Amino acid sequence: MKRDYLKVSDLSKDEFLSLIERAIALKVGVDIAKCPLIGKSIGMIFEKPSTRTRVSFEVAIYQLGGHPIYLTPKELQLSRGETIKDTALVLSRYLDAIIIRTFSHKTLVEFAKWSTVPIINALTDEHHPCQALADMMTIFEKKGKLEGIKLAYVGDGNNVANSLIEASSLTGVRIHIATPQGCEPLNEVVKKAQSKTEVKIYNNPEDAVLDADVVYTDVWVSMGQEENIEKKSKFKKFQVNSNLLKKAKSDAIVMHCLPAYRGEEITTEVIDGPQSVVLDQAENRLHSAKAILEFLLTL
Ligand code: CP
Ligand code: NVA
């Protein structure tokens, strides 16, 4: 039976923790000569721009011995109205896995329903599970543990927030979210996670950041919402700056999935400051991408 990685919650706790462990091993060079993807071709359908996800997956596939095929919808008959069903069924005859970045999560689920090869979510409007895996790997590397860590997420209750909540529920990270009213993460994701770990939602950043081990933020408006000026105006007091950071533990780390809008959700002083781990976090996208590919393609 093929497995997909559409949401963090597609994995069990043990699987998620072993992917973190495996990503760290691959980072330090364990099994570097093994090429588990030799002879395999992986499609990459991207309906939105990407720097980290696209390049880290292409490099990961190459380094594991496989062949990445980057596809934009304009280059596919999808753009002329071919159905997701036919596209997924046909591509499954050529490819060994498909990585997809799209808008609605429903589109991804529909693709996965018809595809007979594993589907990996490279970001939808609702979830960004590959990011959350690299994020938990980074927290583990920096803090030496995950269970009990307090993660303060300041910003929009978006795809990154939803996946961080699901990842927190698998790892025992306590997640405190500060977001304006009306921008909360998905209710079903919050409710489900609350049965496994501490998930709190505030409308005030100071409340979430108090004594945090990790302070995380993301853009105020995500890809596809750029025209929503009204939404942006709700976030004025949700900036991660040095004043806010003082409320966290003195050894707190600062995270951002990137790309960042300096001067909006985070100041240059903080993102370039000594507590920021954003470049290690971005690097970990490569190592964790390898762990995901290896897991799904060598089951
Ligand atoms: N963090 C992340 O997914 O970045 P890209 O949009 O550049 O892939
Ligand atoms: N929330 C952001 C994440 C980008 C990696 C977006 O969807 O645009």
Coordinates of N, CA, C and O and ligand atoms in Angstrom, one line a residue, residues 48 52-53 101 122-125 128 131 153 156 158-161 218-219 221-224 226 257-259 285, ligand 2:
K48 N 2.6 27.3 -7.1 CA 3.0 28.6 -6.4 C 4.5 28.7 -6.5 O 5.2 27.6 -6.6
R52 N 13.0 27.3 -1.2 CA 13.5 26.2 -0.4 C 13.0 24.9 -0.7 O 13.7 23.9 -0.9
T53 N 11.6 24.8 -0.8 CA 11.0 23.5 -1.0 C 11.5 22.9 -2.3 O 11.9 21.7 -2.4
R101 N 2.8 21.3 -4.8 CA 2.5 22.6 -4.1 C 1.3 23.2 -4.8 O 1.4 23.5 -6.0
A122 N 4.0 19.7 -0.7 CA 5.0 20.7 -0.7 C 4.4 22.1 -0.3 O 5.1 23.1 -0.4
L123 N 3.2 22.1 0.2 CA 2.5 23.3 0.8 C 1.1 23.4 0.1 O 1.0 23.3 -1.1
T124 N 0.1 23.5 0.9 CA -1.2 23.9 0.5 C -1.6 25.1 1.3 O -0.9 25.5 2.3
D125 N -2.8 25.6 1.0 CA -3.2 26.8 1.9 C -3.4 26.3 3.3 O -3.4 27.2 4.2
H128 N 1.6 22.6 5.7 CA 3.0 22.6 5.2 C 3.8 21.6 6.0 O 4.7 21.9 6.8
Q131 N 7.7 21.4 6.1 CA 8.3 22.5 6.9 C 8.3 22.1 8.3 O 9.3 22.3 9.0
Y153 N 4.2 30.7 18.7 CA 4.0 31.0 17.3 C 3.2 32.3 17.3 O 2.0 32.4 17.8
D156 N -0.1 34.6 11.7 CA -1.3 34.1 11.1 C -1.5 32.6 11.4 O -0.6 31.8 11.3
N158 N -2.0 30.0 9.8 CA -2.0 29.5 8.4 C -1.5 28.1 8.3 O -1.5 27.3 9.3
N159 N -1.1 27.7 7.1 CA -0.6 26.4 6.8 C 0.5 26.0 7.7 O 0.6 24.9 8.3
V160 N 1.5 26.9 7.9 CA 2.6 26.6 8.8 C 2.2 26.4 10.2 O 2.6 25.4 10.9
A161 N 1.3 27.2 10.7 CA 0.7 27.1 12.1 C 0.0 25.8 12.2 O 0.2 25.0 13.2
D218 N 5.7 33.8 10.9 CA 5.6 33.6 9.4 C 4.9 34.8 8.9 O 4.4 35.7 9.6
V219 N 4.9 34.9 7.6 CA 4.3 36.1 6.9 C 2.8 36.4 7.4 O 2.1 35.4 7.7
V221 N 0.5 37.7 5.4 CA -0.4 37.2 4.3 C 0.4 36.2 3.4 O 1.5 36.4 3.0
S222 N -0.2 35.0 3.3 CA 0.4 33.9 2.5 C 0.2 34.1 1.0 O -0.5 34.9 0.6
M223 N 1.0 33.2 0.3 CA 0.9 33.2 -1.1 C -0.6 33.1 -1.6 O -1.3 32.1 -1.1
G224 N -1.0 33.9 -2.5 CA -2.4 33.9 -3.0 C -3.3 34.8 -2.2 O -4.4 35.1 -2.7
E226 N -2.1 38.0 -1.3 CA -1.4 39.3 -1.3 C -2.3 40.5 -1.4 O -1.9 41.6 -0.9
C257 N 9.9 30.2 8.8 CA 10.1 29.3 7.7 C 10.7 29.9 6.5 O 11.2 29.2 5.6
L258 N 10.6 31.2 6.4 CA 11.1 32.0 5.2 C 10.2 31.7 4.0 O 9.8 30.5 3.9
P259 N 10.0 32.5 3.0 CA 10.6 33.9 3.0 C 10.0 34.8 4.0 O 8.9 34.7 4.4
R285 N 15.7 21.7 5.7 CA 14.7 21.3 4.7 C 15.3 20.2 3.8 O 14.6 19.3 3.4
Ligands
NVA2 N1 2.5 30.8 5.0 C1 3.4 31.0 3.9 C2 4.5 30.0 3.9 C3 5.5 30.1 2.9 C4 6.6 29.0 2.9 C5 2.7 30.9 2.6 O1 1.8 30.0 2.4 O2 2.9 31.8 1.7

